[in-house]
Short mmCIF file of C-alpha atoms in Angstrom, two decimals:
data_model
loop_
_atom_site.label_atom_id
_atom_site.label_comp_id
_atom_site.label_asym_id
_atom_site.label_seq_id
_atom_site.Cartn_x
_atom_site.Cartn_y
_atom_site.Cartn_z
CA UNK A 1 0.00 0.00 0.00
CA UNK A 2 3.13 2.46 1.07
CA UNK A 3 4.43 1.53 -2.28
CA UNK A 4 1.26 2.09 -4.60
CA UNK A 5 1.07 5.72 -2.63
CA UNK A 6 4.78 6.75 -3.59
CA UNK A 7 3.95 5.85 -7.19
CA UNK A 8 1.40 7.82 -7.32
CA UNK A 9 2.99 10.76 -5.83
CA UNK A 10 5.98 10.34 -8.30
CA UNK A 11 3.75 10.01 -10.92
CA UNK A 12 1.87 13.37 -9.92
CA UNK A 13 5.33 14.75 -9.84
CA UNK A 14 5.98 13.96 -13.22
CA UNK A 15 2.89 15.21 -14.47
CA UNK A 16 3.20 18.88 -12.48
CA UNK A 17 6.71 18.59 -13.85
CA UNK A 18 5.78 18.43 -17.79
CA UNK A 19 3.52 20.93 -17.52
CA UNK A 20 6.24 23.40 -17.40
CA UNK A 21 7.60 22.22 -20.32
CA UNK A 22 6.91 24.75 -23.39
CA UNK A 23 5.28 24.05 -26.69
CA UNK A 24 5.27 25.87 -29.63
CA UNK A 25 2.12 27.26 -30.62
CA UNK A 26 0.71 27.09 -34.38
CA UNK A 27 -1.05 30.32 -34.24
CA UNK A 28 -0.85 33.17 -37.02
CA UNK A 29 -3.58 35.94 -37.58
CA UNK A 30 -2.16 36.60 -41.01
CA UNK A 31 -3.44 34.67 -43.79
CA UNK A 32 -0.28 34.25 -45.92
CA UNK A 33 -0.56 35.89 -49.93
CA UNK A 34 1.07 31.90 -50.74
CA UNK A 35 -2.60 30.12 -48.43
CA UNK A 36 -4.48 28.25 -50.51
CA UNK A 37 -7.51 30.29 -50.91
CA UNK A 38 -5.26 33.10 -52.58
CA UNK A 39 -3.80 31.05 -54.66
CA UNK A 40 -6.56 29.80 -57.01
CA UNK A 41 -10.32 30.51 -56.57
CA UNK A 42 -11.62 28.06 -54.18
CA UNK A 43 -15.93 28.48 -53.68
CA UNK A 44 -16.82 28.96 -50.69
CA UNK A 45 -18.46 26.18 -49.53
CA UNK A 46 -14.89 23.90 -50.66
CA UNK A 47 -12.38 26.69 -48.46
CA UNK A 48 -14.85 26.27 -45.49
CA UNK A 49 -14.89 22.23 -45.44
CA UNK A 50 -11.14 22.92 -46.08
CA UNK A 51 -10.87 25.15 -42.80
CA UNK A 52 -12.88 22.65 -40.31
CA UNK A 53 -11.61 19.47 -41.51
CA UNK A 54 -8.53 20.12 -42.61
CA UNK A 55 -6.22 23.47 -41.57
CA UNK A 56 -5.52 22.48 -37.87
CA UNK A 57 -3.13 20.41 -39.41
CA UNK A 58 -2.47 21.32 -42.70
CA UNK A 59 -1.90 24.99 -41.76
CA UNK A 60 -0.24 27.65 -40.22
CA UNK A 61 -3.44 28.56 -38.24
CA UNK A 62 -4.50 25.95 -35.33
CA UNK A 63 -7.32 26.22 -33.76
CA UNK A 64 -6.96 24.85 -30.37
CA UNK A 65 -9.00 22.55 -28.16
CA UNK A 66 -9.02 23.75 -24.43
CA UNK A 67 -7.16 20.80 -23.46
CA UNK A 68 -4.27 21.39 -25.73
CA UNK A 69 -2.98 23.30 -22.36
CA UNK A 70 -2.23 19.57 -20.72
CA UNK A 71 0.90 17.64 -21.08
CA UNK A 72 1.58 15.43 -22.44
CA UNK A 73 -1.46 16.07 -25.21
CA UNK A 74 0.07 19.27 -26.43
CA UNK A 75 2.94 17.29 -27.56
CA UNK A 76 0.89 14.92 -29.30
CA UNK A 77 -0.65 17.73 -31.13
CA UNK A 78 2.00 19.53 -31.40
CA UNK A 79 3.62 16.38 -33.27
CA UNK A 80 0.85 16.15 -35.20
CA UNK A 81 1.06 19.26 -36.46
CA UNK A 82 4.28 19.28 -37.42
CA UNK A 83 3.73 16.01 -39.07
CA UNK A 84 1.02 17.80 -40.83
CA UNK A 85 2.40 20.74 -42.54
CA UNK A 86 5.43 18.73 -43.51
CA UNK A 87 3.55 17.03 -45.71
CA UNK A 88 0.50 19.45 -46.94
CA UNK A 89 0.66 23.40 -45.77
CA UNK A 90 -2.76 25.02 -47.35
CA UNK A 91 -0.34 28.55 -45.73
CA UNK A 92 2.05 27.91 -48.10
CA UNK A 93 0.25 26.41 -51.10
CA UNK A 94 1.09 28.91 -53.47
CA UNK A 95 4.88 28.89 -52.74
CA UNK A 96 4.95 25.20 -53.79
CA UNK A 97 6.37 24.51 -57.43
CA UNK A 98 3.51 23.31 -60.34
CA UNK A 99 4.95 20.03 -60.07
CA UNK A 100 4.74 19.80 -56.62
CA UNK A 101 1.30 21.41 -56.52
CA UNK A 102 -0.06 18.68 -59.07
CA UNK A 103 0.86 15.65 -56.89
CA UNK A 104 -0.07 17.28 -53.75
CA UNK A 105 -3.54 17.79 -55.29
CA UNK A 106 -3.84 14.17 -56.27
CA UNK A 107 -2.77 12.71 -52.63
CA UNK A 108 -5.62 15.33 -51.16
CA UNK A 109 -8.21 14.00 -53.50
CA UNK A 110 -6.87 10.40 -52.70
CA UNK A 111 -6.58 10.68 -49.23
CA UNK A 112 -10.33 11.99 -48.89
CA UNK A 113 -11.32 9.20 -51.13
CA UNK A 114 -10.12 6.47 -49.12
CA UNK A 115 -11.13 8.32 -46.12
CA UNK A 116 -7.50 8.26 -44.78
CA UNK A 117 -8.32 11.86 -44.07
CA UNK A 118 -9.24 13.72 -42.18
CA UNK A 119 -7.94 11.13 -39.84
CA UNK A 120 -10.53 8.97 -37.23
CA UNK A 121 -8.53 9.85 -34.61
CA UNK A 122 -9.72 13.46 -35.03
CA UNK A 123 -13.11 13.09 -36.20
CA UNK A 124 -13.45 11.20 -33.27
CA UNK A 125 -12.99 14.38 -31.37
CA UNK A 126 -14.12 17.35 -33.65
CA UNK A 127 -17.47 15.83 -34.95
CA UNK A 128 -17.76 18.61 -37.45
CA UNK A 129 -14.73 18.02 -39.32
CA UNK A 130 -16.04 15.06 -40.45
CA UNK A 131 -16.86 14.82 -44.37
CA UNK A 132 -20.19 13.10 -45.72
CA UNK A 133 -19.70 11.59 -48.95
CA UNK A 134 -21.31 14.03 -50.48
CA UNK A 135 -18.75 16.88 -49.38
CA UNK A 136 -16.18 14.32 -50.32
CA UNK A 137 -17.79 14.23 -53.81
CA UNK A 138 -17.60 18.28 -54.14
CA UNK A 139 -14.19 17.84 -53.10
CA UNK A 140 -12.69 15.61 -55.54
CA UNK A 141 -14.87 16.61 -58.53
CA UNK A 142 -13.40 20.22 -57.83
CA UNK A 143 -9.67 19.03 -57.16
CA UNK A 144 -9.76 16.75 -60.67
CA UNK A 145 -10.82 20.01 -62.38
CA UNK A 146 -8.37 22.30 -61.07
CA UNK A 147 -5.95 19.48 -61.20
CA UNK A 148 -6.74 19.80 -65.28
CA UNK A 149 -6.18 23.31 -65.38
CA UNK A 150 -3.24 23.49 -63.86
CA UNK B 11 15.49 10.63 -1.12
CA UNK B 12 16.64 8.42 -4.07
CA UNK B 13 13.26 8.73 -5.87
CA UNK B 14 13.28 12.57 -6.27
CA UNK B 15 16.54 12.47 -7.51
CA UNK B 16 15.18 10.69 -9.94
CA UNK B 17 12.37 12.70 -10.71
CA UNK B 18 14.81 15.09 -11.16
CA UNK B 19 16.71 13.51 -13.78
CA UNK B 20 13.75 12.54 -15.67
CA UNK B 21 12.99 16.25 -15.81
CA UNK B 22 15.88 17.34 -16.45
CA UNK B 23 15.79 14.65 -19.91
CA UNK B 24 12.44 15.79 -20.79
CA UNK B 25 13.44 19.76 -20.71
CA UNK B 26 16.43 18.83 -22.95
CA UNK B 27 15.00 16.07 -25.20
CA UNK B 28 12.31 19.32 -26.02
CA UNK B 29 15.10 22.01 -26.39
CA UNK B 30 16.41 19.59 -29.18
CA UNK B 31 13.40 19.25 -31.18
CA UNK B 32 12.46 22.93 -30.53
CA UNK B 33 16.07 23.55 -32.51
CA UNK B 34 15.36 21.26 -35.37
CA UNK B 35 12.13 22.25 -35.81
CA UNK B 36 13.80 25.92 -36.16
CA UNK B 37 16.47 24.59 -38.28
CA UNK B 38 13.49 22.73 -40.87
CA UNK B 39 11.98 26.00 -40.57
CA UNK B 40 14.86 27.34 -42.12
CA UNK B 41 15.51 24.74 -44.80
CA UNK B 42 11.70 25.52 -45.89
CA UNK B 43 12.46 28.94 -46.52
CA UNK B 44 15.18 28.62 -48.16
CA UNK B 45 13.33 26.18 -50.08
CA UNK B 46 10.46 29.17 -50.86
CA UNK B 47 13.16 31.38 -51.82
CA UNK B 48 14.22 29.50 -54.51
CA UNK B 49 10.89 28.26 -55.82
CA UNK B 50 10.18 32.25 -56.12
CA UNK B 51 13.59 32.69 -58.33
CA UNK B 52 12.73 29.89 -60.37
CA UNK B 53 9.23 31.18 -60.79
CA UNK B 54 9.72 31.99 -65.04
CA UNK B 55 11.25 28.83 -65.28
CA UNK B 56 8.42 26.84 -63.31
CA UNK B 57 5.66 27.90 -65.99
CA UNK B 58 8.17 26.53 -68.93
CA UNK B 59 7.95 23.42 -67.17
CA UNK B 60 4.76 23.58 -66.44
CA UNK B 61 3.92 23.88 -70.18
CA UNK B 62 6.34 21.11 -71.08
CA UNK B 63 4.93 18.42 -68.49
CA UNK B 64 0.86 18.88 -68.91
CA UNK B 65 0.87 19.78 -72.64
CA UNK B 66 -0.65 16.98 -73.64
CA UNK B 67 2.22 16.13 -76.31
CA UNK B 68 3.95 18.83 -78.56
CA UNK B 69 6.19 20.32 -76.28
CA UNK B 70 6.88 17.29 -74.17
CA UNK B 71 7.87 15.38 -77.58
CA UNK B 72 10.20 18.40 -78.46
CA UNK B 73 12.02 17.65 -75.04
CA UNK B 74 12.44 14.25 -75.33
CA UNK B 75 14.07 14.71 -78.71
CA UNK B 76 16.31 16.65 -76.62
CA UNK B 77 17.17 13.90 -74.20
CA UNK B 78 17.48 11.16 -77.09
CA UNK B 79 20.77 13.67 -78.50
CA UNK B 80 22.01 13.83 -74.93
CA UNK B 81 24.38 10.67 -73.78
CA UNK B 82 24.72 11.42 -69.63
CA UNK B 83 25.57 8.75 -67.62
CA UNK B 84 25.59 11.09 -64.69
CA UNK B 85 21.62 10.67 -64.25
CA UNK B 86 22.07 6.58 -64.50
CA UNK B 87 22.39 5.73 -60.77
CA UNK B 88 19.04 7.43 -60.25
CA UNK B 89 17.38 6.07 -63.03
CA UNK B 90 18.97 2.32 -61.58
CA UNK B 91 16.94 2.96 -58.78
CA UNK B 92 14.03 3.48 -60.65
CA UNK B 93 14.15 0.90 -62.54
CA UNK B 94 14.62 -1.50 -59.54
CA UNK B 95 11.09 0.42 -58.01
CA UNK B 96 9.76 -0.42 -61.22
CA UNK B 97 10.57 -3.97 -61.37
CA UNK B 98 9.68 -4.94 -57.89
CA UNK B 99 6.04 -3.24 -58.40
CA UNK B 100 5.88 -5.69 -61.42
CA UNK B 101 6.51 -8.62 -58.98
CA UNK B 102 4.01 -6.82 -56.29
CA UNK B 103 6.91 -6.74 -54.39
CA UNK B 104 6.29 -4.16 -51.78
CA UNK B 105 9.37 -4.50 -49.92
CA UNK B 106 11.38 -4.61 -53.26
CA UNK B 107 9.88 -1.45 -54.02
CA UNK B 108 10.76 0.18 -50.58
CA UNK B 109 14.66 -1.15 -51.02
CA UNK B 110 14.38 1.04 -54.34
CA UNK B 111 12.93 4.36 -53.05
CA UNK B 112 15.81 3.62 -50.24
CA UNK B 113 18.40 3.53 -53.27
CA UNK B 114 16.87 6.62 -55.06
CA UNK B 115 17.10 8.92 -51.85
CA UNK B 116 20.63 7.68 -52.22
CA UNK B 117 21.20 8.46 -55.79
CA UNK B 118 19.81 11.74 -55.34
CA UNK B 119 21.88 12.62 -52.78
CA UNK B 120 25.00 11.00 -54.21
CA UNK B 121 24.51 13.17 -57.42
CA UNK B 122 27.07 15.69 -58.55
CA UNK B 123 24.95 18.81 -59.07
CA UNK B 124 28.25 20.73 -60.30
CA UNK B 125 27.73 19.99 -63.85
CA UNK B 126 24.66 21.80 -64.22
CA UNK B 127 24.23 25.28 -65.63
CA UNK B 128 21.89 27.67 -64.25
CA UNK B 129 18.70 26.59 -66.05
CA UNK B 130 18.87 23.31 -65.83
CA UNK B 131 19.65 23.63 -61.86
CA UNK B 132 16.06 24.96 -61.16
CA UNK B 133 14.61 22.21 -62.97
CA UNK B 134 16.62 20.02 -61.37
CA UNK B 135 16.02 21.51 -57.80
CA UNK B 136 12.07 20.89 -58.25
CA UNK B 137 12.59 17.77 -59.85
CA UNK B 138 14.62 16.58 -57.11
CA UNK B 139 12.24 17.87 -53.98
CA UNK B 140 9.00 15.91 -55.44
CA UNK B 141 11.22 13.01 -56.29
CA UNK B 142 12.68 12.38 -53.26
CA UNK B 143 9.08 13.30 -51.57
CA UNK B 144 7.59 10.15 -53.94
CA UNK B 145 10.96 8.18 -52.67
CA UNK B 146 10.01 8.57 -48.93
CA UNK B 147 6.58 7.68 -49.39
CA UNK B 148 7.24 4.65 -51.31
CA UNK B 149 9.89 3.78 -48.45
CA UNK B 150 7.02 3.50 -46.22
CA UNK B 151 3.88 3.19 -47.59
CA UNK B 152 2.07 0.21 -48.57
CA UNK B 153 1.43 -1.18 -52.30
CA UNK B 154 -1.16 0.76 -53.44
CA UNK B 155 0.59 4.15 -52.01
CA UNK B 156 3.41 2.72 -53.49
CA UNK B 157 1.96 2.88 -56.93
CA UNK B 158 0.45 6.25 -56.48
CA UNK B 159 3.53 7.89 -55.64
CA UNK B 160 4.94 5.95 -58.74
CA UNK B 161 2.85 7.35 -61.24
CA UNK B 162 4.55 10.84 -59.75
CA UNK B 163 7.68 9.66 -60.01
CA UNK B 164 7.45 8.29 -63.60
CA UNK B 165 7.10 12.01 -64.44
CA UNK B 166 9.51 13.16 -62.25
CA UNK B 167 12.63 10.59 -63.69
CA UNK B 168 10.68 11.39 -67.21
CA UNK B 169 11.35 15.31 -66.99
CA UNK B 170 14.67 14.52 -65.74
CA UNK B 171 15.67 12.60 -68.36
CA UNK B 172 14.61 15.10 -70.66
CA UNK B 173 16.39 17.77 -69.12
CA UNK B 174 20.11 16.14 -68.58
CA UNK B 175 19.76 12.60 -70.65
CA UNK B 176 21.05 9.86 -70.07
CA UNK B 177 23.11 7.01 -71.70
CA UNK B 178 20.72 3.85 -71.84
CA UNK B 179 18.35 2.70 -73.61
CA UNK B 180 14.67 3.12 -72.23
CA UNK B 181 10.88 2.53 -73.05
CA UNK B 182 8.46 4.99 -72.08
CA UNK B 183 5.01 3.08 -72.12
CA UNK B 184 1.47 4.40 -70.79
CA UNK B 185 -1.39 2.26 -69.25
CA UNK B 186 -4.69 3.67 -70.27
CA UNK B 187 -6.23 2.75 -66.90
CA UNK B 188 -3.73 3.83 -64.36
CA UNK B 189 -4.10 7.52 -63.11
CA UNK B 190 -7.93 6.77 -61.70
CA UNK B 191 -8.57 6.32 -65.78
CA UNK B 192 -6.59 9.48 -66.89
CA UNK B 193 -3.95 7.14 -68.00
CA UNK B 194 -0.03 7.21 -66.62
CA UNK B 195 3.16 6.58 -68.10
CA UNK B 196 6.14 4.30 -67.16
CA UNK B 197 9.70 3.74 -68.15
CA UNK B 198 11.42 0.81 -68.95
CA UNK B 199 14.97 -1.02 -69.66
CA UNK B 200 12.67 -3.55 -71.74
CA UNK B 201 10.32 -3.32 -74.71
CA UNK B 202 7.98 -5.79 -73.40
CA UNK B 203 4.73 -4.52 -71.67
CA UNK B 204 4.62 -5.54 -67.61
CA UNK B 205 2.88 -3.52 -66.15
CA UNK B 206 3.96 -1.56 -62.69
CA UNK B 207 0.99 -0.11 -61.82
CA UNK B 208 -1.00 -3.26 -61.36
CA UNK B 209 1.19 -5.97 -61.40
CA UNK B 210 -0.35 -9.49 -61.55
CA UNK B 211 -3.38 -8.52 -62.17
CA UNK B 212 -3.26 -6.59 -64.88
CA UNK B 213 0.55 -7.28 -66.18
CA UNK B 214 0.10 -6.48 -70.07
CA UNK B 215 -2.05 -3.39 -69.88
CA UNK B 216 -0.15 -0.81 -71.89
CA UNK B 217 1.84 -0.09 -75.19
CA UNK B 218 5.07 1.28 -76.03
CA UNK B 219 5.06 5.02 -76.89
CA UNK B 220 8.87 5.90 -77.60
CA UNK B 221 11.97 4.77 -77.50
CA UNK B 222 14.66 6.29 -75.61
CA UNK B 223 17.94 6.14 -77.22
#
């Protein structure tokens, strides 16, 4: 019993401790000339699925969950993230080369497809950011046509 | 006494461990930049290329005319390693296909950019970033991200044949199906149609549209 109560009070110790430890925050008020939406003319109803299910991620713009404040989830986010916009910025979009915007607009339409994203693990938690098949539809029929005309 | 110490410690790893990946994080930060910097200079040059990969065939024709008068051997280690992709997708060889995009990463970065002139070194600077972006995926991915990222890459290691040759002897072929039905070419050592983006299932779907060298 003495035992089990000086784990726990090391492991409260921990926890206090991490919470001290910093993360950067992916927060920007600007919306970049090179985001997405500048660069070609998205309709409305696309850039707003785009914005919920999408830019915490894919952007330079999170918006935050209250308990993003709590170790050790803000590391997991902040991970995430990073993971993220490594691999699709919609902030930087327009800075990409054609080439590189071409294939990144094939994996997006791919990746909705095959519902790989947005991923479960966030749907899970932001209900809204979920896409019906018939925003996935909009999606991809838009993406193959701007995909032509690029 | 003993246990705070090594709370301590454990802290003392977790402030550090973070410090690190705060500074690499900076440091990618920087590389991306960078990166944006020179995707602005090239910016003239990206619309050229953008003309000569998606018109349909005139202009892409013209460069590969180009490539066929152009003997480089510098650009065969890379195209090695895409062959070897290529092959293993044949077999449905995932892990074949991973070894590959392992190789290519290599090749990439074991190539001498020295001998090339200004124009040809934005090219090559795009060419290289999606390339080794399709390598990494198909290091990790399974089959059928494989083959997605393949299609990208056949037009990658196409453009970059046509913009610095090459010395062997290659196939470009294009399956009518692959591409989600837009079509997609490959390249090959071989005349013979086997198909990479299907394998097995589909192994002689395609024809030959030029010859290489």
């Amino acid at each position: 019993m003495k035992k089990l109560k000086k784990l726990f009070i090391f492991l409260l110790i921990v926890f206090v401790g991490i919470q001290f430890i910093p993360t950067k925050r992916n927060q920007s008020t600007e919306v970049l000339e090179t985001d997405f939406s500048k660069t070609f003319a998205v309709p409305t109803n696309i850039q707003n699925m785009f914005e919920k299910s999408c830019y915490d991620c894919h952007s330079n713009n999170t918006n935050y969950p209250w308990y993003n404040k709590i170790q050790p989830i803000s590391w997991l986010l902040e991970n995430h993230i990073k993971e993220g916009k490594k691999e699709f910025n919609f902030s930087e979009f327009g800075a990409y080369s054609k080439r590189k915007q071409k294939n990144k607009l094939k994996s997006l339409a791919s990746q909705i497809r095959d519902n790989e994203m947005p991923m479960q693990s966030y749907t899970l938690i932001h209900r809204d950011a979920k896409l019906s098949d018939n925003d996935k539809e909009q999606i991809i029929v838009w993406i193959n046509k701007l995909r032509d005309s690029l | 006494m003993k246990k705070s110490i090594y709370v301590l410690a454990l802290i003392t790893i977790l402030f550090s461990a973070c410090k690190n990946d705060k500074k690499q994080a900076e440091s990618n930060s920087m590389q991306s930049s960078e990166m944006n910097m020179k995707e602005a200079d090239g910016h003239d040059h990206d619309d050229h290329d953008h003309d000569a990969t998606m018109g349909e065939n005139s202009s892409k024709e013209e460069r590969n005319i180009d490539a066929t008068t152009q003997k480089n051997s510098a650009t065969s280690a890379i195209i090695d390693s895409y062959l070897q992709i290529k092959n293993a997708l044949v077999e449905d060889s995932k892990e074949g296909a991973a070894k590959g995009g392992a190789m290519m990463l290599t090749a990439f970065t074991d190539f001498d950019m020295s001998q090339l002139n200004d124009s040809q070194h934005k090219e090559y600077m795009e060419i290289l970033e999606d390339a080794k972006e399709q390598a990494e995926h198909i290091v990790k991915s399974p089959i059928d991200h494989q083959r997605e990222h393949f299609e990208n890459l056949s037009i990658d290691v196409n453009d970059l044949i046509a913009l610095l040759g090459t010395d062997k002897t290659l196939y470009q072929s294009k399956c009518p199906m692959a591409g989600e039905g837009k079509g997609a070419i490959w390249l090959s050592e071989y005349k013979e149609i086997k198909n990479p983006f299907f394998g097995s299932k589909m192994i002689s779907c395609g024809s030959v549209q030029k010859q290489i060298n």
